[in-house]
Coordinates of C-alpha atoms in Angstrom, one line a residue:
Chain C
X1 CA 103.9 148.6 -10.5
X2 CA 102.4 145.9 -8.2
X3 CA 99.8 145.0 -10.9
X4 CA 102.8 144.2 -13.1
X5 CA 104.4 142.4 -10.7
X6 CA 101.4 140.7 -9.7
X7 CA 101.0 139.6 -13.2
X8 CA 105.0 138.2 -12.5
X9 CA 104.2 136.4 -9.2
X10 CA 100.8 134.7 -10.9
X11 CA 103.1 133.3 -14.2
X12 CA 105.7 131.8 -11.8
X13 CA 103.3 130.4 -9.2
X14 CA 100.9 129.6 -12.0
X15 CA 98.0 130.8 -9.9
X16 CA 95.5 133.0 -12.1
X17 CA 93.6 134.2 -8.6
X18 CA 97.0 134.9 -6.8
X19 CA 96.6 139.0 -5.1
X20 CA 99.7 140.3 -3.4
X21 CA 100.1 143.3 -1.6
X22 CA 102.9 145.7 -0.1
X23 CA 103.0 143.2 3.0
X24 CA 102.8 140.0 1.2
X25 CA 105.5 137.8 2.1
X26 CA 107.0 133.9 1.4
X27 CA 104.7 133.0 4.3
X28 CA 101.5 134.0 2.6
X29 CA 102.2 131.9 -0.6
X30 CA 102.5 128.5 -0.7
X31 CA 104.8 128.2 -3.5
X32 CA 107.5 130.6 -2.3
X33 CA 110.1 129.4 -0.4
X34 CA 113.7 128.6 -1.4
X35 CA 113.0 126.1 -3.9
X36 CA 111.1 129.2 -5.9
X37 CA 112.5 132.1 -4.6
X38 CA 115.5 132.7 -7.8
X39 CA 113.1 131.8 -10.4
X40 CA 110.4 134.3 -9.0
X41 CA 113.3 137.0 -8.9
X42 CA 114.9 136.1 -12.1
X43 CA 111.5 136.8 -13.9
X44 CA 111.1 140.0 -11.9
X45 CA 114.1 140.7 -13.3
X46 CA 113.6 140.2 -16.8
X47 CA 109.8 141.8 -16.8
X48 CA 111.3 145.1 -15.4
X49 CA 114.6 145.2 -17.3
X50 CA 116.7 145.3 -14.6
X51 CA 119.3 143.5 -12.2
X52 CA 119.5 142.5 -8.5
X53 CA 122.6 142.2 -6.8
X54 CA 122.8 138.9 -4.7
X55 CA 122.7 141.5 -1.6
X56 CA 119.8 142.9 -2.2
X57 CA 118.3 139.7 -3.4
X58 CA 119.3 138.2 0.3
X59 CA 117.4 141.4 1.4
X60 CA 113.7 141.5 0.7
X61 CA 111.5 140.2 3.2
X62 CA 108.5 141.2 1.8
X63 CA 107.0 142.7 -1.5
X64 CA 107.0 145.8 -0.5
X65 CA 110.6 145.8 0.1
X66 CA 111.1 144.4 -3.4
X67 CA 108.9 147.1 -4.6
X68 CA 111.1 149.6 -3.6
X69 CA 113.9 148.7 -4.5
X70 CA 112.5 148.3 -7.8
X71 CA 111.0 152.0 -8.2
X72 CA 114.7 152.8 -7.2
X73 CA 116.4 150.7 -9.8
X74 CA 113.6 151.8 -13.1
X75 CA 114.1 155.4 -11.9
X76 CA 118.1 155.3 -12.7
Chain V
X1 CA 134.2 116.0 28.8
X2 CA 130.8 115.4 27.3
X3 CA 127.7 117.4 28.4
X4 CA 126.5 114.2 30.2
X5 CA 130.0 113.6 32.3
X6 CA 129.6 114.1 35.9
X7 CA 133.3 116.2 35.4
X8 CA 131.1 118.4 33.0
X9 CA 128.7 119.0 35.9
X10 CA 131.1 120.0 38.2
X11 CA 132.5 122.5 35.4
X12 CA 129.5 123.8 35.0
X13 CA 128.2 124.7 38.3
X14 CA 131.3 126.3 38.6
X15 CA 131.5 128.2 35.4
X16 CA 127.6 129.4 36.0
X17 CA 128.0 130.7 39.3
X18 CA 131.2 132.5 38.7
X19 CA 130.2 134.0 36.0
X20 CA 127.2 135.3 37.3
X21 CA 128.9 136.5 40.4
X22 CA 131.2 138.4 38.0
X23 CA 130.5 142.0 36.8
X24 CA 129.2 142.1 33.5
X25 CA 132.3 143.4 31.7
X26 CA 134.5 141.1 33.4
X27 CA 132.0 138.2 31.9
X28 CA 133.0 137.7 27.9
X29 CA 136.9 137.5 29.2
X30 CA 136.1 134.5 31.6
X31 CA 133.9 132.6 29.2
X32 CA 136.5 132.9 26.9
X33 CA 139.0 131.2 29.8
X34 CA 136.3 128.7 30.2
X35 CA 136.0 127.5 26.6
X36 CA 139.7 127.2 26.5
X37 CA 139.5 124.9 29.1
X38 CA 136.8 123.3 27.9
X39 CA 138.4 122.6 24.5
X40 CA 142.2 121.8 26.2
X41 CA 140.7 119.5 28.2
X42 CA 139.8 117.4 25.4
X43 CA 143.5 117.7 24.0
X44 CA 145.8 120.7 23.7
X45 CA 145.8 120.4 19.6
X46 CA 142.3 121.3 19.2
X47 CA 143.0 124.2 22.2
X48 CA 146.3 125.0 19.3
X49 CA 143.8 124.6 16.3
X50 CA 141.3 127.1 17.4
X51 CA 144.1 129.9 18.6
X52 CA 145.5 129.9 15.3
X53 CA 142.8 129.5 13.5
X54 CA 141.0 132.4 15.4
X55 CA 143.8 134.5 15.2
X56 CA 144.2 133.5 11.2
X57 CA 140.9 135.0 10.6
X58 CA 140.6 137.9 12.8
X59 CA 143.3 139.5 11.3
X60 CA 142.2 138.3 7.7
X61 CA 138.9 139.7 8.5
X62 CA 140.4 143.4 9.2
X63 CA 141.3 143.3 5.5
X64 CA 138.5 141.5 3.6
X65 CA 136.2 143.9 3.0
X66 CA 135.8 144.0 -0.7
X67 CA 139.1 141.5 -1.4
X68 CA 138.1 138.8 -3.4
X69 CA 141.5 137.3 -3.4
X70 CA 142.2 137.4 0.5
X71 CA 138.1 136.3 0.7
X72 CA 139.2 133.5 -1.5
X73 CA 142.0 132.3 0.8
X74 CA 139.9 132.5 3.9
X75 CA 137.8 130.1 2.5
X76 CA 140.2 128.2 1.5
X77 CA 141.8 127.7 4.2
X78 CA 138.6 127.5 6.5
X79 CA 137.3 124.5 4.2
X80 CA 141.1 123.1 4.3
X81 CA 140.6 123.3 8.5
X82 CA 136.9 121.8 8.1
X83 CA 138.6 118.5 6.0
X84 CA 141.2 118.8 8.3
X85 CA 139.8 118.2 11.5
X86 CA 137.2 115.7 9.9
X87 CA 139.5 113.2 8.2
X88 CA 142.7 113.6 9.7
X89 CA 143.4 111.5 12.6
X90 CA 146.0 112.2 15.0
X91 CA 145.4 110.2 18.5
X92 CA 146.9 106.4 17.3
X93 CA 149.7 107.0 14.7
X94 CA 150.3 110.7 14.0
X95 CA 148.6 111.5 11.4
X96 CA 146.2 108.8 9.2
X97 CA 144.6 110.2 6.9
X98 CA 141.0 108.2 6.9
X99 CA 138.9 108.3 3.9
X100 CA 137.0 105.3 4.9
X101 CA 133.1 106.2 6.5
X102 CA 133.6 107.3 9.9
X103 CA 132.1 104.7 12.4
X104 CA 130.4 105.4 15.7
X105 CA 131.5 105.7 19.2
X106 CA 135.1 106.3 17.4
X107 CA 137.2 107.0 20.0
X108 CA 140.7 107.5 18.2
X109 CA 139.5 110.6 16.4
X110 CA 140.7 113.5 18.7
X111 CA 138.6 115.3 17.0
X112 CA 139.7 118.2 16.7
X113 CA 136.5 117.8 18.2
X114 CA 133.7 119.1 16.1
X115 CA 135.7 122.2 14.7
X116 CA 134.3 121.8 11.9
X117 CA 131.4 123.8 13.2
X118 CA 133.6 125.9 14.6
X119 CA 135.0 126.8 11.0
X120 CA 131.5 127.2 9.5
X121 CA 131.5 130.2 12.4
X122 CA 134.7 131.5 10.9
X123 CA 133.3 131.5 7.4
X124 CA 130.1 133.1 8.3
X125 CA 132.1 135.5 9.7
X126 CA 134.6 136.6 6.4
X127 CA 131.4 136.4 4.1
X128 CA 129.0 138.9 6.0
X129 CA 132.4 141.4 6.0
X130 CA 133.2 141.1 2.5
X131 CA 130.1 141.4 1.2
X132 CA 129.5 144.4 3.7
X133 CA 126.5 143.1 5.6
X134 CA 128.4 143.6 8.8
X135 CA 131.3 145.6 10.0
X136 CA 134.2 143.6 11.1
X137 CA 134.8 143.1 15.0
X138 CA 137.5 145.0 16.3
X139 CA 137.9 143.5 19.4
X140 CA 139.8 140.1 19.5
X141 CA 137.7 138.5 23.0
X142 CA 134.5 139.1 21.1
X143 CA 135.7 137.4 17.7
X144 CA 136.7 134.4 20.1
X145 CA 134.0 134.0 22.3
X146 CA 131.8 133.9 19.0
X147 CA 133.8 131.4 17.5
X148 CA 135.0 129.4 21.0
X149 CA 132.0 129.8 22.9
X150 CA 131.7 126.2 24.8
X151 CA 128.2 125.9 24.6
X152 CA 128.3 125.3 21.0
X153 CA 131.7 125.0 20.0
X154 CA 131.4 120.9 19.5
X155 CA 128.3 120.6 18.0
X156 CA 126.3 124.2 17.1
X157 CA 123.9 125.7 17.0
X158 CA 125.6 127.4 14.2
X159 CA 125.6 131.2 15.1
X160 CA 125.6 134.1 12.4
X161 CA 127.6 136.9 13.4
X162 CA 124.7 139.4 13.6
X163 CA 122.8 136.7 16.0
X164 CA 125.6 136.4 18.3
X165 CA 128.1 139.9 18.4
X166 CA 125.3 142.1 19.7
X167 CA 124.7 139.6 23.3
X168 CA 128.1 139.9 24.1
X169 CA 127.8 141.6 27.9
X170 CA 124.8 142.7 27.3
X171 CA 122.1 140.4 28.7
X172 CA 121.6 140.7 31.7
X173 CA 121.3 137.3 34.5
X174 CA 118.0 136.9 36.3
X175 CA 117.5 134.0 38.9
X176 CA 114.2 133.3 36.4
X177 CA 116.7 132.6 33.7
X178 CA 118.8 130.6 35.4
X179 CA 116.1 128.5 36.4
X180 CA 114.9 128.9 32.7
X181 CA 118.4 127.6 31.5
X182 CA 118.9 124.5 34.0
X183 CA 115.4 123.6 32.9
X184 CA 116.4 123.2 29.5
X185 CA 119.8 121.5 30.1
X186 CA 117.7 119.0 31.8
X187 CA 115.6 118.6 29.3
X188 CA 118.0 118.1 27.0
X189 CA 119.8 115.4 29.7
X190 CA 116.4 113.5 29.8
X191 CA 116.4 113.4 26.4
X192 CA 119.8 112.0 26.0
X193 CA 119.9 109.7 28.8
X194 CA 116.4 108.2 29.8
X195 CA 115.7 108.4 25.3
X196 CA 118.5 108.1 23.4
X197 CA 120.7 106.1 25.2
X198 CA 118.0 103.5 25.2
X199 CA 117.7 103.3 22.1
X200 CA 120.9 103.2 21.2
X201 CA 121.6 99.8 22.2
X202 CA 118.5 98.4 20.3
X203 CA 119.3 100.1 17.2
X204 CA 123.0 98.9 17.3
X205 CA 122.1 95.0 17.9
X206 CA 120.0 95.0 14.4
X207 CA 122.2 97.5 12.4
X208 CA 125.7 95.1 13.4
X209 CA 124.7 92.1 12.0
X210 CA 121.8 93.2 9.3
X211 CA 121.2 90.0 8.0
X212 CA 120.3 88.2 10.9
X213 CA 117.0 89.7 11.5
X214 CA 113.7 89.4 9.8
X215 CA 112.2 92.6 7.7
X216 CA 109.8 93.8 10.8
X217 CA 112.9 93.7 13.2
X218 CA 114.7 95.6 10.7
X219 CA 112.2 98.6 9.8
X220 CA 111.8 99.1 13.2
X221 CA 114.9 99.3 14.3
X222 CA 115.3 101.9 11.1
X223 CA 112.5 103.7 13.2
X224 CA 113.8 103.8 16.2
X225 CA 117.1 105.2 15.1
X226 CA 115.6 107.8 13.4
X227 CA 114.0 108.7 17.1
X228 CA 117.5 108.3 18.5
X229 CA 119.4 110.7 16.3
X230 CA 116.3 113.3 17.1
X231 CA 116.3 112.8 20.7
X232 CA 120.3 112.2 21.0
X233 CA 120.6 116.0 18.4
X234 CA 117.7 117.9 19.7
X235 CA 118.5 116.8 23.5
X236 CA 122.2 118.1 22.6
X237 CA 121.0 121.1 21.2
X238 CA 118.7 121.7 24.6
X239 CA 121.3 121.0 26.7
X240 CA 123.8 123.4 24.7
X241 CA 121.0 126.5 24.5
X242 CA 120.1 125.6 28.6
X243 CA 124.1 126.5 29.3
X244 CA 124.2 129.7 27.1
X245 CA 121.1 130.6 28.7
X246 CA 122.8 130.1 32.0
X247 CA 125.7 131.8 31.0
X248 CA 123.4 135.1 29.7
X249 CA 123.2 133.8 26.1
X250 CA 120.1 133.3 23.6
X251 CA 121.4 130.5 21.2
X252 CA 119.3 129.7 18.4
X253 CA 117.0 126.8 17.9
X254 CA 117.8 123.9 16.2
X255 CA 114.6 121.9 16.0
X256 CA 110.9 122.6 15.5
X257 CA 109.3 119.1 15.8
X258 CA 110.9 117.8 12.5
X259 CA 109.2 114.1 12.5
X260 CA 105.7 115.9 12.3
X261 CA 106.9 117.5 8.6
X262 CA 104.7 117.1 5.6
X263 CA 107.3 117.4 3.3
X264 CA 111.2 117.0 3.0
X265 CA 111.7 120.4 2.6
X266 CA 110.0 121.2 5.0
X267 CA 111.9 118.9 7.2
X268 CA 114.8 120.6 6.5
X269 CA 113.0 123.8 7.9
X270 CA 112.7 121.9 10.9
X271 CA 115.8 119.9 11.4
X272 CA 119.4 120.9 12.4
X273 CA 117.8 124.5 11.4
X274 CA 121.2 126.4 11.9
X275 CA 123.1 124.3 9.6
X276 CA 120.9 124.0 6.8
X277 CA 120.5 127.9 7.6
X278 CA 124.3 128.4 7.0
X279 CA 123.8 126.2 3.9
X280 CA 121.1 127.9 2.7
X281 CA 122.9 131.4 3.1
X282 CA 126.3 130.6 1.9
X283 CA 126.0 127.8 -0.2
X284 CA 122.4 127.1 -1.8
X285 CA 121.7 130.7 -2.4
X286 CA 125.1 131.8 -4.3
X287 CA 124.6 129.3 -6.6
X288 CA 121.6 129.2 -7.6
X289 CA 121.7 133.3 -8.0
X290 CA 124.2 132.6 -10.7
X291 CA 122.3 130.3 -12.3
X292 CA 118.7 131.6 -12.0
X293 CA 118.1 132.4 -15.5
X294 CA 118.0 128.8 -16.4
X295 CA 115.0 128.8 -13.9
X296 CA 114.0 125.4 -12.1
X297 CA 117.9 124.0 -13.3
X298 CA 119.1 126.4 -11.4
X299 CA 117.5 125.5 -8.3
X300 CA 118.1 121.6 -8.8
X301 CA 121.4 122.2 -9.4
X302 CA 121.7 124.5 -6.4
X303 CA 119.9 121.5 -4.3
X304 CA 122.6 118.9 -6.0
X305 CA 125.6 120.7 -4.8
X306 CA 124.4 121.9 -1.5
X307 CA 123.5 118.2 -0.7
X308 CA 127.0 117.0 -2.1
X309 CA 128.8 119.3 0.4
X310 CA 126.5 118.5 2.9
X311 CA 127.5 114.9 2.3
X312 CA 131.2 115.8 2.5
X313 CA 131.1 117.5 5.6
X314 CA 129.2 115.3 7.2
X315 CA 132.0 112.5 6.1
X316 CA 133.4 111.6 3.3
X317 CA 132.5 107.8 2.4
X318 CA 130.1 105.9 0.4
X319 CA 127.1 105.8 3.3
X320 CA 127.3 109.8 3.3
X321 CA 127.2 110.3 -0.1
X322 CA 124.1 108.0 -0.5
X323 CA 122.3 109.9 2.4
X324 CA 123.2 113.1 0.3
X325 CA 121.8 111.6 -3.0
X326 CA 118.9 110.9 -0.9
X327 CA 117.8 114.1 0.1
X328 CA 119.0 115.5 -3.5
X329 CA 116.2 112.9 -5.2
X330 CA 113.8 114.2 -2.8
X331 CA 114.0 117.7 -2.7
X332 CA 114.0 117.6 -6.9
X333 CA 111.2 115.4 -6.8
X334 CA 109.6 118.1 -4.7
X335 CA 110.8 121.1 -6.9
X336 CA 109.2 119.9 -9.5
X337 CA 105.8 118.2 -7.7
X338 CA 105.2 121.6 -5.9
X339 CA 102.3 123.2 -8.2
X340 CA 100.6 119.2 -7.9
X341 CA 101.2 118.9 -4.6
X342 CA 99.7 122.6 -3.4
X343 CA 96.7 121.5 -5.4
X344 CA 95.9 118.0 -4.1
X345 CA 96.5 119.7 -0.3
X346 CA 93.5 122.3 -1.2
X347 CA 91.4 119.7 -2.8
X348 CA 91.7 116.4 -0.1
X349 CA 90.8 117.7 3.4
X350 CA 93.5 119.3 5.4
X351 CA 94.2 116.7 8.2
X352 CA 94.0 113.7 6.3
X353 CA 96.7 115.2 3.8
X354 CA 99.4 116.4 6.6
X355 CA 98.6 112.8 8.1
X356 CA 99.8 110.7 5.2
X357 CA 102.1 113.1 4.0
X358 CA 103.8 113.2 7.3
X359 CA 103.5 109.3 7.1
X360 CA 105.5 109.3 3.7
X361 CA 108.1 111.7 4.7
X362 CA 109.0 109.8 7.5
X363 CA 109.6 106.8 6.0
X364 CA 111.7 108.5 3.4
X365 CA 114.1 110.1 6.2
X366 CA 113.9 106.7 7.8
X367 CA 115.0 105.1 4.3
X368 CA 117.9 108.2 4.1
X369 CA 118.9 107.3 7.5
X370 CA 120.0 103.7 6.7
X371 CA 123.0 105.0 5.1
X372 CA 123.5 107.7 8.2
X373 CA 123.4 105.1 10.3
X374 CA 125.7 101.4 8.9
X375 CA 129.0 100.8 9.1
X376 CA 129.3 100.5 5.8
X377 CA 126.9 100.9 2.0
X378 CA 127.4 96.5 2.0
X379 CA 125.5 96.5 5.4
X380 CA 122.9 99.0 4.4
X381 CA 121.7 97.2 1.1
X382 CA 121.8 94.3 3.4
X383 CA 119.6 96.2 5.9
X384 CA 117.0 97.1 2.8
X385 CA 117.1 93.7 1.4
X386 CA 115.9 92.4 4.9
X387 CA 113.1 95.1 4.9
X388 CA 111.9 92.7 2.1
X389 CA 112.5 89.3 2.4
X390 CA 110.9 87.5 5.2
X391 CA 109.1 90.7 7.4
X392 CA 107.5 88.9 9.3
X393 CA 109.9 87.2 12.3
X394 CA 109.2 83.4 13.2
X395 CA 110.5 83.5 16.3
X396 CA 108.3 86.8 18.3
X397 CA 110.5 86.7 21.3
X398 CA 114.2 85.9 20.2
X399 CA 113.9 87.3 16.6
X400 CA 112.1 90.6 17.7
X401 CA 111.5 91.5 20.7
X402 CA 114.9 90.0 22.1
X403 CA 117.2 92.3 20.0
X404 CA 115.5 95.2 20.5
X405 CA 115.1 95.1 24.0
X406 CA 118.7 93.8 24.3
X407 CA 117.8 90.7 26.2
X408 CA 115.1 88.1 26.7
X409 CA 114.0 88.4 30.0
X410 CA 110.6 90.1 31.1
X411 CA 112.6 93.3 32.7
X412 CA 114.5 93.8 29.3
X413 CA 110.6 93.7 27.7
X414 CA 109.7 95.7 30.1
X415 CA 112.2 98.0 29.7
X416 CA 111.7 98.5 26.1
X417 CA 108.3 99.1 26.9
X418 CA 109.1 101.7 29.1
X419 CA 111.5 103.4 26.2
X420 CA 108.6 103.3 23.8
X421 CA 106.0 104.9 26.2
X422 CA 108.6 107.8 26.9
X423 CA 109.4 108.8 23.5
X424 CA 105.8 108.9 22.3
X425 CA 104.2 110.8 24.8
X426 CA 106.9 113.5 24.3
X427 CA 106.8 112.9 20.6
X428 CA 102.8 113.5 20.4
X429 CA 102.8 116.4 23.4
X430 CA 106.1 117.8 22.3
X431 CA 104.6 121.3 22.0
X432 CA 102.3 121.1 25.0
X433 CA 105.4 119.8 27.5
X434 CA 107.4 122.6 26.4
X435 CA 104.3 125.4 26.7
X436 CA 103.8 123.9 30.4
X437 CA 107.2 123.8 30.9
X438 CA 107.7 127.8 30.2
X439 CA 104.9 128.5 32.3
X440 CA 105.8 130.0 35.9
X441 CA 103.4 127.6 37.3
X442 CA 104.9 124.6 36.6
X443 CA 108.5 126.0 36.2
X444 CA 109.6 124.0 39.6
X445 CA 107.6 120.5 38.8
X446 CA 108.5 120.2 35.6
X447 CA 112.3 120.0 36.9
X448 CA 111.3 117.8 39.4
X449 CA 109.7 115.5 37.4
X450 CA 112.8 115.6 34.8
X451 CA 115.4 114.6 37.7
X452 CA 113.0 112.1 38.8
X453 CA 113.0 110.4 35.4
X454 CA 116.6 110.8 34.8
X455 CA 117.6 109.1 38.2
X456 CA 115.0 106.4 37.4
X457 CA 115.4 105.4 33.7
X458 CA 118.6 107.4 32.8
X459 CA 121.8 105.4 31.1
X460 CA 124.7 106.4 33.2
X461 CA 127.3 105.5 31.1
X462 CA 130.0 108.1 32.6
X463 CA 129.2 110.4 29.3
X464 CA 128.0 108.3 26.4
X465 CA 128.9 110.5 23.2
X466 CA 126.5 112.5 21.2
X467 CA 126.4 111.2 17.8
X468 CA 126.4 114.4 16.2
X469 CA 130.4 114.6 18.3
X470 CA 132.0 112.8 14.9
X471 CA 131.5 115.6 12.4

């Protein structure tokens, strides 16, 4: 799962080299912040089939928590 | 009764010791008294005005949780109090409604004195419990003390519910904090009196009669007014956060040396952080979820009508909505620069990027600013056109120096001078002063040094107004 949404985070950033991890958050990339932040989770969103509730999309702080949040919603 | 007013003084030497004298859970219930006070002293209508509203949305809040249609009238009715106490002006002839730009210094508005934060507290507050991020308060002296606290009732920091419910009697008093606390009111009195104040004269000379200088006068009055608003806000904001602290409350901050910026987003990282926080939150964010499948629209939409609000709260007129359209062109100009931008920052060495980065981004808040700051959008074309016709004044001492330093003579130079040296050393040590001034070491000095400045530059002018008092 974090290879595919790697592969996400690298289209929407358009950086080929870009490696995220569990603890990666907007601080670590350059081109997150809030300017980004709904296209990066709208193509999450469309490359795992599934919606975020504006909640939970207030939530994440970090990849990981997107991560698990994402094994929870692909599961159901 | 302005932070700066000696009556304010009195108030609060009274209100500190009392309620540190008091037992904790005695302490919400007599800060609550105090910020009634506080806000009837300024009239009894804003006193009436935040009763009712408070009581309006507690008990709204006790239902919300999940009711789009009672949501819906809360904010209604909270945006209804915002334009309310913005435009409506009661103290000459009953109610005028003024849709003109608001002027400075105006002292006919009662304002319901800057309730319009007050109401962004109130909204905060029926989002998080209808959208189930918090539960809702049950006790009615909490809901008001985080809604009324005097502190930041005129002027912010805007507090989120979770940032503020959970102090309530719990922090405990130490003589270190209160030494802590009056550090930072002084701080923030230094920066409002010996700064701010001024400036403010300089500033006003040039901006009320714009086409009577040359383009150098002009630009750096622009400047300087730009350093005004930051010292006049952020010394507010000091003063506000060196009370709560006295009081046993963390407020949060509102600036994180904004004029250093590289961009203009991040500026607005860095400037009036709370409010552009609550925008963010509640107004940026919504939108832009709706939208997000239309990508990069949806953000520059998102960036359009958070700005336009923005504007509108701030005032409605034609000067506000040009500072709005400002920012807007900006931040979409950055949206869509970002990807060329990160790359030329990795590629050109790191200092000399930030430096004339930081050079260009403060000349574009300087340029936004024009519109902040005249009286009207006639004077502020004016303003620009001088920028470039004539920049250079023919006269050095009467068509420069002279209006800035509000006079001619050599102690008026001087003073100006004086002004200048003050607000760059703490505008290039800004970090280090406040470092040394947390230290233990230095703790005591550091105060003594403040109230030596204040009682030997300081404009006492018996409470001169903040600026950021009108919205």
């Amino acid at each position: 799962m974090l290879e595919q949404l790697q592969q996400v985070f690298r289209e929407v950033f358009k950086d080929d080299a870009l490696i995220i991890t569990e603890s990666t958050s907007a601080k670590d990339i350059k081109m997150w912040d809030s300017l980004t932040h709904l296209e990066l989770i709208a193509a999450v969103e469309t490359a795992f089939s599934i919606k975020f509730t504006f909640n939970e999309v207030m939530m994440f702080s970090n990849v990981g928590e997107m991560m698990a949040l994402l094994e929870k919603k692909t599961k159901s | 009764m302005t932070f700066t007013s000696p009556l304010f003084l009195v108030f609060l030497i009274f209100a500190v010791s009392i309620n540190y004298a008091l037992p904790q859970r005695f302490r919400h219930l007599f800060l609550i008294l105090c910020s009634f006070v506080f806000i009837g002293f300024y009239n009894i209508e804003s006193l009436l005005a935040v009763l009712v509203f408070s009581l309006f949305n507690f008990f709204l809040a006790q239902s919300v949780k999940g009711n789009r249609f009672l949501f819906l009238v809360g904010l209604f009715v909270n945006a209804g109090a915002i334009l309310l106490f913005n435009y409506f002006n009661t103290a000459t002839n009953g109610f005028v409604f003024t849709f003109s730009s608001i002027h400075f210094n105006l002292d006919c508005f009662i304002i319901a004195l800057g309730l319009s934060f007050y109401s962004l507290q109130n909204i905060a507050f029926l989002t998080e419990v209808y959208y189930e991020r918090i539960k809702t308060e049950n006790s009615l002296y909490n809901f008001i003390l985080y809604t009324s606290f005097f502190p930041k009732v005129i002027s912010g920091p805007v507090m989120l519910p979770a940032e503020f419910f959970p102090q309530i009697n719990r922090n405990s008093i130490t003589k270190t904090e209160l030494t802590i606390g009056f550090q930072r009111f002084l701080t923030g009195l230094f920066k409002k009196m010996v700064i701010a104040d001024r400036l403010a004269p300089a500033v006003s000379s040039v901006y009320d009669y714009p086409t009577s200088y040359s383009g150098m006068t002009v630009l750096a009055a622009t400047y300087l007014f730009t350093i005004q608003l930051y010292f006049d806000f952020s010394g507010y904001t000091d003063m506000a956060l060196g009370i709560a602290k006295m009081l046993g409350y963390d407020l949060k901050e509102n600036f994180d040396t904004p004029l250093r910026s590289t961009s203009v987003s991040e500026f607005w990282r860095r400037w009036h952080i709370s409010l552009i926080s609550w925008f963010t939150q509640y107004i940026y964010y919504p939108v832009v979820y709706k939208l997000r499948s239309f990508k990069k629209t949806a953000a520059l939409v998102g960036i359009l009508f958070t700005f336009f609000v923005s504007g509108i709260w701030h005032g409605i007129g034609l000067t506000f909505t040009l500072w709005a359209l400002c920012h807007a062109v900006y931040l979409s100009f950055e949206l869509f620069t970002k990807g060329i931008r990160v790359k030329l920052s990795e590629r050109l060495s790191g200092i000399g990027y930030k430096l004339i980065s930081a050079f260009i981004v403060f000349n574009a808040i300087c340029f936004s600013n024009i519109f902040f700051r005249a009286a009207s959008a006639e004077k502020a074309f004016a303003l620009i056109r001088s920028v470039f016709t004539s920049f250079v004044p023919q006269q050095w001492l009467s068509g420069f120096i002279a209006p800035l330093a509000i006079g001619g003579h050599q102690a008026d130079e001087f003073n100006l001078y004086i002004s200048v040296f003050l607000f760059s050393v703490f505008l290039l040590f800004e970090n280090r002063l406040n470092k040394m001034a947390k230290s233990a070491h230095y703790r005591i000095p550091y105060i003594v040094i403040l109230l030596m400045l204040i009682m030997l530059f300081g404009v006492f002018a018996n409470g001169a107004r903040f600026i950021y008092m009108q919205f």
